[in-house]
CSV table of C-alpha atoms in Angstrom, one decimal:
chain,number,residue,atom,x,y,z
A,10,MET,CA,36.8,-52.0,126.3
A,11,SER,CA,36.9,-50.4,122.8
A,12,THR,CA,40.4,-50.3,121.3
A,13,LYS,CA,39.5,-47.1,119.3
A,14,ARG,CA,41.1,-43.9,120.5
A,15,PRO,CA,38.6,-42.0,122.6
A,16,ASN,CA,36.9,-38.9,121.6
A,17,ILE,CA,37.2,-35.8,123.9
A,18,LEU,CA,34.5,-33.3,124.8
A,19,PHE,CA,35.9,-30.6,127.0
A,20,ALA,CA,33.2,-28.3,128.4
A,21,ILE,CA,34.3,-25.2,130.3
A,22,ALA,CA,32.0,-22.6,131.8
A,23,ASP,CA,33.0,-19.0,132.2
A,24,ASP,CA,33.1,-17.9,135.8
A,25,ALA,CA,31.1,-20.7,137.6
A,26,SER,CA,31.7,-21.9,141.2
A,27,HIS,CA,28.6,-24.1,141.6
A,28,MET,CA,26.9,-27.2,140.2
A,29,SER,CA,24.0,-29.0,141.9
A,30,ALA,CA,26.0,-32.3,142.2
A,31,TYR,CA,27.9,-30.6,145.1
A,32,GLY,CA,24.6,-30.1,147.0
A,33,HIS,CA,23.9,-26.6,145.9
A,34,THR,CA,20.1,-26.3,145.7
A,35,PHE,CA,19.7,-22.7,144.3
A,36,LEU,CA,20.5,-24.0,140.8
A,37,LYS,CA,20.0,-27.3,138.9
A,38,THR,CA,22.6,-28.7,136.6
A,39,PRO,CA,21.3,-32.1,135.7
A,40,ASN,CA,23.7,-32.7,132.8
A,41,PHE,CA,26.9,-31.9,134.8
A,42,ASP,CA,25.4,-34.2,137.5
A,43,SER,CA,24.9,-37.0,134.9
A,44,VAL,CA,28.6,-36.8,133.9
A,45,ALA,CA,29.5,-37.0,137.6
A,46,HIS,CA,27.1,-40.0,138.1
A,47,ASP,CA,28.5,-42.0,135.3
A,48,GLY,CA,32.1,-40.9,135.8
A,49,VAL,CA,34.0,-39.2,138.6
A,50,LEU,CA,33.1,-36.2,140.7
A,51,PHE,CA,36.1,-34.3,142.0
A,52,THR,CA,36.0,-32.3,145.1
A,53,ASN,CA,39.5,-30.9,144.9
A,54,ALA,CA,40.1,-29.6,141.3
A,55,PHE,CA,42.0,-26.4,141.1
A,56,THR,CA,42.8,-23.8,138.5
A,57,THR,CA,46.3,-22.5,138.5
A,58,ASN,CA,45.5,-18.9,138.1
A,59,PRO,CA,42.0,-17.5,138.8
A,60,LYS,CA,41.2,-15.4,135.7
A,61,CYS,CA,40.1,-16.5,132.3
A,62,ALA,CA,43.1,-16.1,130.0
A,63,PRO,CA,45.8,-17.5,132.3
A,64,SER,CA,43.6,-20.3,133.6
A,65,ARG,CA,42.9,-21.4,130.0
A,66,ALA,CA,46.6,-21.1,129.1
A,67,SER,CA,47.4,-23.7,131.8
A,68,ILE,CA,44.7,-26.0,130.5
A,69,LEU,CA,46.0,-25.8,127.0
A,70,THR,CA,49.7,-26.1,127.8
A,71,GLY,CA,49.8,-28.3,130.9
A,72,ARG,CA,52.1,-25.7,132.5
A,73,HIS,CA,51.9,-23.4,135.4
A,74,THR,CA,51.3,-19.8,134.4
A,75,TRP,CA,54.5,-18.5,135.9
A,76,GLN,CA,56.2,-20.8,133.2
A,77,LEU,CA,54.2,-19.2,130.4
A,78,GLU,CA,55.8,-15.7,130.1
A,79,ASP,CA,53.1,-13.3,128.6
A,80,ALA,CA,50.4,-15.9,129.1
A,81,CYS,CA,50.6,-15.6,132.9
A,82,ASP,CA,48.9,-12.2,132.6
A,83,HIS,CA,45.3,-11.4,131.6
A,84,GLN,CA,44.7,-9.7,128.3
A,85,ASN,CA,48.0,-10.7,126.9
A,86,VAL,CA,49.7,-11.6,123.6
A,87,TRP,CA,49.7,-15.4,123.2
A,88,PRO,CA,53.3,-16.7,123.1
A,89,ALA,CA,53.2,-19.2,120.2
A,90,LYS,CA,56.3,-21.0,121.4
A,91,PHE,CA,54.3,-23.1,123.9
A,92,ALA,CA,52.7,-26.3,122.6
A,93,VAL,CA,48.9,-26.8,123.2
A,94,PHE,CA,47.1,-30.1,123.4
A,95,PRO,CA,44.6,-29.3,120.5
A,96,ASP,CA,47.5,-28.9,118.1
A,97,ILE,CA,49.2,-32.1,119.4
A,98,LEU,CA,46.0,-34.1,119.0
A,99,ALA,CA,45.4,-32.6,115.5
A,100,GLU,CA,48.8,-33.7,114.4
A,101,ALA,CA,48.0,-37.2,115.7
A,102,GLY,CA,44.9,-37.4,113.5
A,103,TYR,CA,42.2,-36.0,115.7
A,104,HIS,CA,39.4,-33.8,114.3
A,105,VAL,CA,39.7,-30.6,116.5
A,106,GLY,CA,37.6,-27.6,117.0
A,107,PHE,CA,35.8,-25.3,119.5
A,108,THR,CA,32.8,-23.1,119.9
A,109,GLY,CA,32.1,-20.1,122.2
A,110,LYS,CA,35.1,-19.0,124.2
A,111,GLY,CA,38.4,-20.7,123.5
A,112,TRP,CA,41.6,-19.1,124.8
A,113,ALA,CA,40.6,-15.5,125.7
A,114,PRO,CA,40.8,-12.7,126.3
A,115,GLY,CA,44.0,-11.6,124.4
A,116,ASP,CA,45.7,-11.6,121.0
A,117,TRP,CA,46.5,-15.1,119.7
A,118,LYS,CA,47.3,-13.9,116.1
A,119,ARG,CA,50.2,-11.6,116.8
A,120,GLN,CA,52.8,-14.4,116.8
A,121,GLY,CA,51.6,-16.2,113.7
A,122,ARG,CA,48.8,-18.5,114.9
A,123,THR,CA,46.1,-19.1,112.3
A,124,THR,CA,43.6,-20.5,114.8
A,125,ASN,CA,42.7,-19.9,118.4
A,126,PRO,CA,44.9,-22.2,120.6
A,127,ALA,CA,41.7,-24.1,121.4
A,128,GLY,CA,41.4,-25.1,117.7
A,129,PRO,CA,39.4,-24.0,114.6
A,130,GLU,CA,36.2,-22.2,115.4
A,131,TYR,CA,32.7,-23.5,114.8
A,132,SER,CA,30.3,-20.6,115.7
A,133,ALA,CA,28.1,-20.0,112.6
A,134,ARG,CA,24.9,-21.1,114.3
A,135,THR,CA,23.0,-18.6,116.4
A,136,LEU,CA,19.8,-18.4,118.4
A,137,VAL,CA,17.6,-16.0,120.2
A,138,PRO,CA,18.7,-16.3,123.9
A,139,PRO,CA,16.3,-16.1,126.8
A,140,SER,CA,18.1,-13.0,128.1
A,141,PRO,CA,19.8,-10.2,126.2
A,142,THR,CA,23.0,-10.8,128.2
A,143,ILE,CA,23.3,-14.4,127.2
A,144,ASN,CA,25.4,-15.1,124.2
A,145,LYS,CA,23.6,-15.8,120.9
A,146,ASN,CA,25.9,-18.7,120.1
A,147,ASP,CA,23.9,-21.9,119.6
A,148,TYR,CA,26.7,-24.0,121.1
A,149,ALA,CA,24.9,-27.3,120.6
A,150,ALA,CA,24.1,-26.7,117.0
A,151,ASN,CA,27.7,-25.7,116.3
A,152,PHE,CA,28.8,-28.9,117.9
A,153,VAL,CA,26.6,-30.8,115.4
A,154,ASP,CA,28.3,-28.9,112.6
A,155,PHE,CA,31.7,-29.9,114.0
A,156,LEU,CA,30.7,-33.6,114.2
A,157,ASP,CA,29.3,-33.5,110.6
A,158,ALA,CA,32.6,-32.0,109.4
A,159,ARG,CA,34.8,-34.9,110.4
A,160,SER,CA,36.0,-37.5,108.1
A,161,GLY,CA,34.7,-41.0,108.7
A,162,ASP,CA,35.2,-42.2,112.2
A,163,GLU,CA,38.3,-40.2,113.0
A,164,PRO,CA,38.5,-39.4,116.8
A,165,PHE,CA,37.6,-35.8,117.8
A,166,CYS,CA,38.5,-33.3,120.4
A,167,PHE,CA,35.9,-30.5,120.9
A,168,TRP,CA,36.2,-27.5,123.3
A,169,TYR,CA,32.8,-26.2,124.3
A,170,GLY,CA,33.5,-22.8,125.8
A,171,GLY,CA,30.3,-21.5,127.2
A,172,LYS,CA,30.3,-17.7,127.7
A,173,GLU,CA,28.0,-18.0,130.7
A,174,PRO,CA,27.8,-17.1,133.5
A,175,HIS,CA,30.2,-14.3,132.7
A,176,ARG,CA,28.8,-10.8,133.4
A,177,PRO,CA,26.9,-8.7,132.7
A,178,TYR,CA,23.5,-10.0,133.6
A,179,LYS,CA,20.1,-8.6,132.9
A,180,ARG,CA,19.1,-7.6,136.5
A,181,GLY,CA,16.2,-9.8,137.6
A,182,GLU,CA,16.6,-12.4,134.9
A,183,GLY,CA,16.9,-15.2,137.4
A,184,ALA,CA,13.6,-14.3,139.2
A,185,GLU,CA,11.9,-13.8,135.8
A,186,ASN,CA,12.8,-17.5,135.1
A,187,GLY,CA,11.8,-18.9,138.4
A,188,LYS,CA,15.1,-18.7,140.2
A,189,SER,CA,15.4,-17.6,143.8
A,190,VAL,CA,18.3,-17.7,146.4
A,191,ARG,CA,17.8,-18.1,150.1
A,192,GLU,CA,19.7,-16.0,152.6
A,193,SER,CA,21.4,-19.2,153.8
A,194,ASP,CA,22.9,-19.7,150.3
A,195,VAL,CA,24.8,-16.5,150.5
A,196,PRO,CA,28.5,-17.2,151.4
A,197,GLU,CA,29.9,-15.7,154.6
A,198,TYR,CA,32.1,-13.2,152.8
A,199,LEU,CA,29.1,-11.4,151.1
A,200,PRO,CA,26.3,-9.4,152.7
A,201,ARG,CA,23.1,-11.3,153.6
A,202,ASP,CA,21.1,-8.9,151.5
A,203,SER,CA,18.3,-9.2,149.0
A,204,ILE,CA,20.4,-7.5,146.4
A,205,VAL,CA,23.0,-10.2,146.7
A,206,GLN,CA,20.4,-12.9,146.6
A,207,GLU,CA,18.9,-11.5,143.4
A,208,ASP,CA,22.4,-11.2,141.9
A,209,LEU,CA,23.1,-14.9,142.7
A,210,ALA,CA,19.8,-15.9,141.2
A,211,ASP,CA,20.8,-14.2,137.9
A,212,TYR,CA,24.1,-16.0,138.1
A,213,ALA,CA,22.4,-19.3,138.7
A,214,PHE,CA,20.2,-18.9,135.7
A,215,GLU,CA,23.2,-18.4,133.4
A,216,VAL,CA,25.0,-21.4,134.9
A,217,GLU,CA,21.9,-23.5,134.0
A,218,TRP,CA,22.1,-22.2,130.4
A,219,PHE,CA,25.6,-23.5,130.1
A,220,ASP,CA,24.4,-26.9,131.5
A,221,LYS,CA,21.5,-27.0,129.1
A,222,HIS,CA,23.7,-26.9,126.0
A,223,LEU,CA,26.0,-29.5,127.6
A,224,GLY,CA,22.9,-31.8,127.8
A,225,HIS,CA,22.1,-31.3,124.1
A,226,MET,CA,25.7,-32.2,123.2
A,227,LEU,CA,25.6,-35.4,125.4
A,228,ALA,CA,22.3,-36.4,123.8
A,229,GLU,CA,23.8,-35.9,120.3
A,230,LEU,CA,26.7,-38.1,121.1
A,231,GLU,CA,24.3,-40.7,122.5
A,232,SER,CA,22.2,-40.7,119.4
A,233,ARG,CA,25.3,-41.2,117.3
A,234,GLY,CA,26.5,-44.1,119.4
A,235,GLU,CA,29.6,-42.1,120.4
A,236,LEU,CA,29.0,-41.2,124.0
A,237,ASP,CA,30.5,-44.4,125.6
A,238,ASN,CA,33.9,-43.8,124.0
A,239,THR,CA,34.0,-40.1,124.6
A,240,ILE,CA,35.9,-38.6,127.5
A,241,VAL,CA,33.8,-35.8,128.9
A,242,VAL,CA,35.3,-33.3,131.2
A,243,VAL,CA,33.2,-30.4,132.6
A,244,THR,CA,34.6,-27.6,134.6
A,245,SER,CA,34.9,-23.8,134.8
A,246,ASP,CA,37.9,-21.5,134.2
A,247,ASN,CA,37.6,-19.7,137.6
A,248,GLY,CA,35.0,-18.8,140.2
A,249,MET,CA,31.9,-16.7,140.1
A,250,PRO,CA,32.1,-13.0,139.2
A,251,PHE,CA,31.5,-11.7,142.7
A,252,PRO,CA,33.6,-9.7,145.1
A,253,ARG,CA,36.3,-11.8,146.9
A,254,VAL,CA,35.9,-14.6,144.4
A,255,LYS,CA,36.9,-14.1,140.8
A,256,GLY,CA,40.5,-13.1,140.6
A,257,ASN,CA,41.2,-13.8,144.3
A,258,MET,CA,43.4,-16.5,145.9
A,259,TYR,CA,40.7,-18.2,148.0
A,260,ASP,CA,39.0,-21.5,147.7
A,261,TYR,CA,35.8,-20.2,146.1
A,262,ASP,CA,37.7,-19.0,143.1
A,263,PHE,CA,40.3,-21.6,142.4
A,264,ARG,CA,38.6,-24.8,143.7
A,265,LEU,CA,36.2,-25.5,140.9
A,266,PRO,CA,33.4,-27.8,139.8
A,267,PHE,CA,35.0,-30.7,137.9
A,268,ALA,CA,33.3,-33.9,136.6
A,269,ALA,CA,34.9,-36.4,134.2
A,270,MET,CA,33.4,-39.4,132.5
A,271,TRP,CA,34.6,-42.1,130.1
A,272,ARG,CA,31.8,-44.6,130.2
A,273,ASN,CA,33.8,-47.3,128.4
A,274,ARG,CA,36.2,-47.1,131.4
A,275,THR,CA,34.2,-45.7,134.3
A,276,SER,CA,31.0,-47.7,134.0
A,277,GLY,CA,31.3,-50.1,131.0
A,278,THR,CA,27.6,-49.7,130.3
A,279,SER,CA,25.1,-47.0,129.4
A,280,SER,CA,24.0,-44.7,132.1
A,281,GLY,CA,22.2,-46.4,134.9
A,282,ALA,CA,21.0,-45.8,138.4
A,283,GLU,CA,22.6,-49.0,139.6
A,284,ARG,CA,26.1,-47.4,139.4
A,285,LYS,CA,27.1,-45.8,142.7
A,286,PRO,CA,28.8,-42.4,141.9
A,287,VAL,CA,32.5,-42.1,142.7
A,288,VAL,CA,33.5,-38.9,144.5
A,289,LEU,CA,37.3,-38.4,144.7
A,290,SER,CA,39.2,-36.1,147.0
A,291,ASP,CA,42.4,-36.4,144.9
A,292,MET,CA,43.8,-33.0,144.2
A,293,ILE,CA,44.1,-32.3,140.5
A,294,SER,CA,45.4,-29.2,138.9
A,295,PHE,CA,44.5,-27.6,135.6
A,296,THR,CA,48.0,-28.4,134.5
A,297,ASP,CA,46.9,-32.1,134.5
A,298,ILE,CA,44.2,-31.7,131.8
A,299,ALA,CA,46.5,-31.6,128.8
A,300,PRO,CA,48.6,-34.6,129.9
A,301,THR,CA,45.4,-36.6,130.5
A,302,PHE,CA,44.1,-36.0,127.0
A,303,ILE,CA,47.4,-36.7,125.4
A,304,GLU,CA,47.8,-40.0,127.3
A,305,ALA,CA,44.2,-41.0,126.4
A,306,ALA,CA,45.1,-40.5,122.7
A,307,GLY,CA,47.9,-43.0,123.1
A,308,LEU,CA,50.7,-40.4,122.9
A,309,LYS,CA,53.6,-39.7,125.1
A,310,THR,CA,53.2,-36.9,127.5
A,311,ARG,CA,55.6,-34.0,126.8
A,312,PRO,CA,58.4,-33.6,129.4
A,313,ASP,CA,57.9,-29.8,129.4
A,314,MET,CA,54.5,-30.1,130.9
A,315,SER,CA,54.2,-29.6,134.7
A,316,GLY,CA,51.1,-31.6,135.2
A,317,ARG,CA,50.5,-35.3,135.2
A,318,SER,CA,47.7,-37.3,133.7
A,319,PHE,CA,44.8,-38.2,135.9
A,320,LEU,CA,43.6,-40.9,133.5
A,321,SER,CA,44.2,-43.7,136.1
A,322,LEU,CA,41.6,-42.0,138.4
A,323,PHE,CA,38.9,-43.3,136.0
A,324,ASP,CA,39.6,-46.7,137.4
A,325,ALA,CA,38.5,-45.7,140.9
A,326,LYS,CA,35.5,-47.8,142.0
A,327,THR,CA,34.9,-46.3,145.4
A,328,SER,CA,34.9,-42.7,146.8
A,329,GLY,CA,37.8,-41.2,148.7
A,330,ARG,CA,41.4,-40.7,147.6
A,331,PHE,CA,42.6,-43.0,144.8
A,332,ASP,CA,46.1,-41.7,144.4
A,333,PRO,CA,47.7,-41.0,147.8
A,334,TYR,CA,50.3,-38.7,146.2
A,335,ARG,CA,47.7,-36.3,144.9
A,336,ASP,CA,47.6,-34.3,148.2
A,337,ARG,CA,48.7,-30.8,147.3
A,338,VAL,CA,48.5,-28.2,144.5
A,339,CYS,CA,50.1,-24.8,143.8
A,340,MET,CA,48.5,-21.7,142.3
A,341,GLY,CA,49.5,-18.1,141.6
A,342,ARG,CA,48.6,-14.9,139.8
A,343,GLU,CA,50.2,-11.8,138.3
A,344,ARG,CA,48.6,-8.9,136.4
A,345,HIS,CA,44.9,-9.5,135.9
A,346,ASP,CA,43.3,-6.1,135.2
A,347,VAL,CA,45.0,-2.8,135.2
A,348,GLY,CA,44.1,0.0,137.6
A,349,ARG,CA,47.0,0.7,139.9
A,350,GLU,CA,50.2,2.7,139.6
A,351,GLY,CA,52.2,1.7,136.5
A,352,ASP,CA,49.5,-0.9,135.7
A,353,VAL,CA,51.4,-3.4,137.7
A,354,GLY,CA,49.9,-6.7,138.8
A,355,TYR,CA,49.3,-8.1,142.2
A,356,PRO,CA,51.6,-11.1,142.5
A,357,VAL,CA,50.5,-14.0,144.7
A,358,ARG,CA,51.6,-17.7,145.1
A,359,CYS,CA,49.7,-20.3,147.1
A,360,LEU,CA,50.0,-23.9,148.3
A,361,ARG,CA,46.9,-25.9,149.1
A,362,THR,CA,46.9,-29.2,151.1
A,363,ASP,CA,44.0,-31.1,152.6
A,364,ASN,CA,44.1,-29.1,155.8
A,365,PHE,CA,45.5,-25.7,154.9
A,366,LEU,CA,45.6,-23.0,152.3
A,367,TYR,CA,48.8,-20.9,152.5
A,368,VAL,CA,48.8,-17.6,150.6
A,369,ARG,CA,51.9,-15.5,149.9
A,370,ASN,CA,51.0,-12.0,148.9
A,371,LEU,CA,54.3,-10.9,147.4
A,372,LYS,CA,53.5,-7.1,147.3
A,373,PRO,CA,51.2,-6.6,150.2
A,374,GLU,CA,51.6,-2.8,149.9
A,375,LEU,CA,49.4,-2.9,146.8
A,376,TRP,CA,45.6,-3.0,146.7
A,377,PRO,CA,44.7,-6.5,145.6
A,378,ALA,CA,41.6,-5.6,143.5
A,379,GLY,CA,43.0,-2.4,142.0
A,380,ASN,CA,43.2,1.1,143.4
A,381,PRO,CA,40.2,2.8,145.1
A,382,GLU,CA,40.5,5.8,142.9
A,383,THR,CA,40.1,3.7,139.8
A,384,GLY,CA,37.1,1.8,141.1
A,385,PHE,CA,38.7,-1.6,142.1
A,386,THR,CA,38.9,-2.7,138.5
A,387,GLY,CA,40.0,-6.2,139.4
A,388,CYS,CA,36.5,-6.9,140.6
A,389,ASP,CA,33.7,-7.1,138.0
A,390,SER,CA,31.0,-4.5,138.1
A,391,SER,CA,27.8,-5.8,139.7
A,392,PRO,CA,25.0,-5.0,142.1
A,393,THR,CA,26.8,-6.9,144.8
A,394,LYS,CA,30.0,-4.8,144.3
A,395,ASN,CA,27.9,-1.6,144.3
A,396,LEU,CA,26.2,-2.7,147.6
A,397,ILE,CA,29.6,-3.3,149.3
A,398,LEU,CA,30.9,0.1,148.1
A,399,ASP,CA,27.7,1.8,149.2
A,400,GLN,CA,28.1,0.2,152.7
A,401,HIS,CA,31.7,1.4,152.8
A,402,SER,CA,30.6,5.0,152.0
A,403,ARG,CA,28.4,4.8,155.2
A,404,GLY,CA,31.3,3.6,157.3
A,405,GLU,CA,30.6,-0.2,157.2
A,406,MET,CA,34.0,-1.8,156.7
A,407,HIS,CA,33.5,-5.5,157.1
A,408,TYR,CA,32.7,-6.7,153.6
A,409,PHE,CA,34.8,-3.9,152.0
A,410,ASN,CA,37.9,-5.1,153.8
A,411,LEU,CA,37.2,-8.7,152.8
A,412,ALA,CA,36.7,-7.8,149.1
A,413,PHE,CA,39.0,-4.9,148.5
A,414,GLY,CA,41.2,-4.2,151.6
A,415,LYS,CA,45.0,-4.7,151.6
A,416,ARG,CA,46.3,-8.0,152.7
A,417,PRO,CA,49.2,-9.2,154.7
A,418,LEU,CA,52.3,-10.9,153.4
A,419,GLU,CA,51.1,-14.3,154.7
A,420,GLU,CA,47.6,-15.8,155.0
A,421,LEU,CA,46.8,-19.2,156.4
A,422,TYR,CA,43.4,-20.9,156.5
A,423,ALA,CA,42.3,-24.2,158.0
A,424,ILE,CA,40.1,-25.3,155.2
A,425,PRO,CA,38.1,-28.1,156.9
A,426,ASP,CA,36.9,-25.6,159.6
A,427,ASP,CA,36.9,-22.5,157.5
A,428,PRO,CA,36.0,-23.2,153.8
A,429,ASP,CA,35.2,-19.5,153.2
A,430,CYS,CA,38.7,-18.5,154.2
A,431,MET,CA,37.5,-15.9,156.8
A,432,HIS,CA,40.0,-16.5,159.7
A,433,ASN,CA,43.6,-15.8,158.9
A,434,LEU,CA,45.8,-17.9,161.2
A,435,ALA,CA,49.2,-16.6,160.0
A,436,ASN,CA,49.7,-14.4,163.0
A,437,ASP,CA,48.8,-17.0,165.5
A,438,PRO,CA,52.0,-18.3,167.1
A,439,ALA,CA,50.5,-21.8,167.2
A,440,TYR,CA,50.6,-21.9,163.4
A,441,ALA,CA,54.0,-20.3,162.9
A,442,HIS,CA,55.6,-23.7,162.1
A,443,VAL,CA,52.8,-24.5,159.6
A,444,CYS,CA,53.5,-21.2,157.7
A,445,ALA,CA,57.2,-21.6,157.7
A,446,THR,CA,57.0,-25.2,156.5
A,447,MET,CA,54.4,-24.4,153.7
A,448,TRP,CA,56.4,-21.4,152.5
A,449,ALA,CA,59.6,-23.5,152.4
A,450,GLU,CA,57.9,-26.2,150.4
A,451,LEU,CA,56.2,-23.7,148.0
A,452,ARG,CA,59.4,-21.7,147.5
A,453,GLY,CA,61.3,-24.9,146.7
A,454,TYR,CA,58.6,-25.9,144.1
A,455,LEU,CA,58.7,-22.5,142.5
A,456,LEU,CA,62.5,-22.6,142.3
A,457,ALA,CA,62.4,-26.0,140.7
A,458,GLN,CA,60.2,-24.5,138.0
A,459,SER,CA,62.3,-21.3,137.6
A,460,ASP,CA,59.5,-19.0,138.6
A,461,PRO,CA,60.8,-15.5,138.0
A,462,ARG,CA,59.2,-14.3,141.3
A,463,VAL,CA,61.5,-16.4,143.4
A,464,LEU,CA,64.5,-15.8,141.1
A,465,GLY,CA,64.3,-12.1,141.7
A,466,THR,CA,63.1,-11.2,138.2
A,467,GLY,CA,59.4,-11.3,138.8
A,468,ASP,CA,58.7,-7.7,137.6
A,469,VAL,CA,59.0,-9.0,134.1
A,470,PHE,CA,55.3,-10.0,134.3
A,471,ASP,CA,54.5,-6.3,134.5
A,472,GLN,CA,56.4,-5.5,131.4
A,473,TYR,CA,54.5,-7.8,129.1
A,474,GLU,CA,52.0,-6.0,126.8
A,475,TYR,CA,48.5,-5.5,128.0
A,476,VAL,CA,46.0,-5.7,125.1
A,477,GLY,CA,42.8,-4.9,126.9
A,478,ASN,CA,40.8,-1.7,126.9
A,479,PRO,CA,43.3,1.2,126.7
A,480,GLN,CA,40.9,3.5,128.5
A,481,HIS,CA,41.3,1.4,131.6
A,482,SER,CA,45.0,2.2,132.2
A,483,TRP,CA,46.9,4.1,134.9
A,484,LYS,CA,48.3,6.4,132.3
A,485,ARG,CA,44.8,7.5,131.3
A,486,TYR,CA,43.9,8.0,135.0
A,487,VAL,CA,46.9,10.3,135.5
A,488,GLU,CA,46.0,12.2,132.3
A,489,GLY,CA,42.4,12.6,133.5
A,490,THR,CA,40.8,10.6,130.7
A,491,TRP,CA,40.1,7.5,132.7
A,492,GLU,CA,36.8,5.7,131.9
A,493,PRO,CA,35.7,3.9,135.0
A,494,GLN,CA,33.9,0.6,134.9
A,495,LYS,CA,30.1,0.9,135.1
A,496,TYR,CA,27.3,-1.5,135.8
């Protein structure tokens, strides 16, 4: 094995739940799949908070979002007091940079930062995209510029933040480019309707665009002789931008695609069909990413980080669970998008084990996706959302209740039998002990981390500044100048 410090390529899609390595056939992601083949494919990788800015904050800091003050919310002011792994690596001699979407959305300049928390930006190169809703950033060309800017053979850490498949989409762009989705590919919580199938095809096309640029970057590293000693991690910040997914506390939003490769350690050779892929069920959290990169660079992990490095998992030679202690993770959310009284958030905390997902909705009296009168602003505008709302206007309640309806204090799902989280077992007396045990464990974990929600001061999350569109605020709704989301 090389004694040189490894390079790092961190590739993060924006709102992706699917990659073809997991058996999804309505899209093709050969480059994600190649990372999984030559490295490790994780089936239980979880974001800490299912929205862009707080999810990325956990990645950067190695901390749960309830430990990050303003950064727990969406559209916030970045609190510069928290260390981030790009800065730590830069101080240790790494060449650091990003392209596309780094930490966002929010204001990272207010407290004195001179660069995005993901590093200095490389985004000068542009292209003509295949659809007007795809970003013009030539991600791969900007990666080349980044590589050319480093001095000698200094190690590098690059954040490729694809802006796809974030909405909006050009309606029909998937079909125009040969994509189609079968009725059987539509998850149980969405209508089996051609509108949804078309919407998923558009989404799939944009996931493939993210993967295409990943492929160009891998090829560039191969041509430079750098790929074997580069740790490549590919994932997404949260799930797909569909009702009951993005921003919600169910498996489709916070259990995400995740592949990691370090060929000097995982295969020892160039890519080859003779290597049997390793698929691990170990549970990893996005809080584990920063400690992993820091350990790989030969540095000591910071004691203020909640996560722990998963570097040892690269040594797994067979599929299954490599580390028996990686058997549970915790997640939560606070204010994502405004659109309810006082612009307060919808606080939730969760515990996920192999068998169960326990969800604690801390203010069940609120609407989880924003208020009806403001258009459920916590759910991205889309043809699928419009369809569900149209159904509701005709008295069809099933999909509306799943996506937008109020939720009870407790939810419990038996994940092996119910991966779409359709059947809440919390009110079944047979599972009362499971609920009580999981809440006690979750509460104890949150107390140990000084989560304001269990200390009785949780409303502080609603007092942090919101720096998003001021037109989308409860105050403007009351004044009669509200501008609803439109698709």
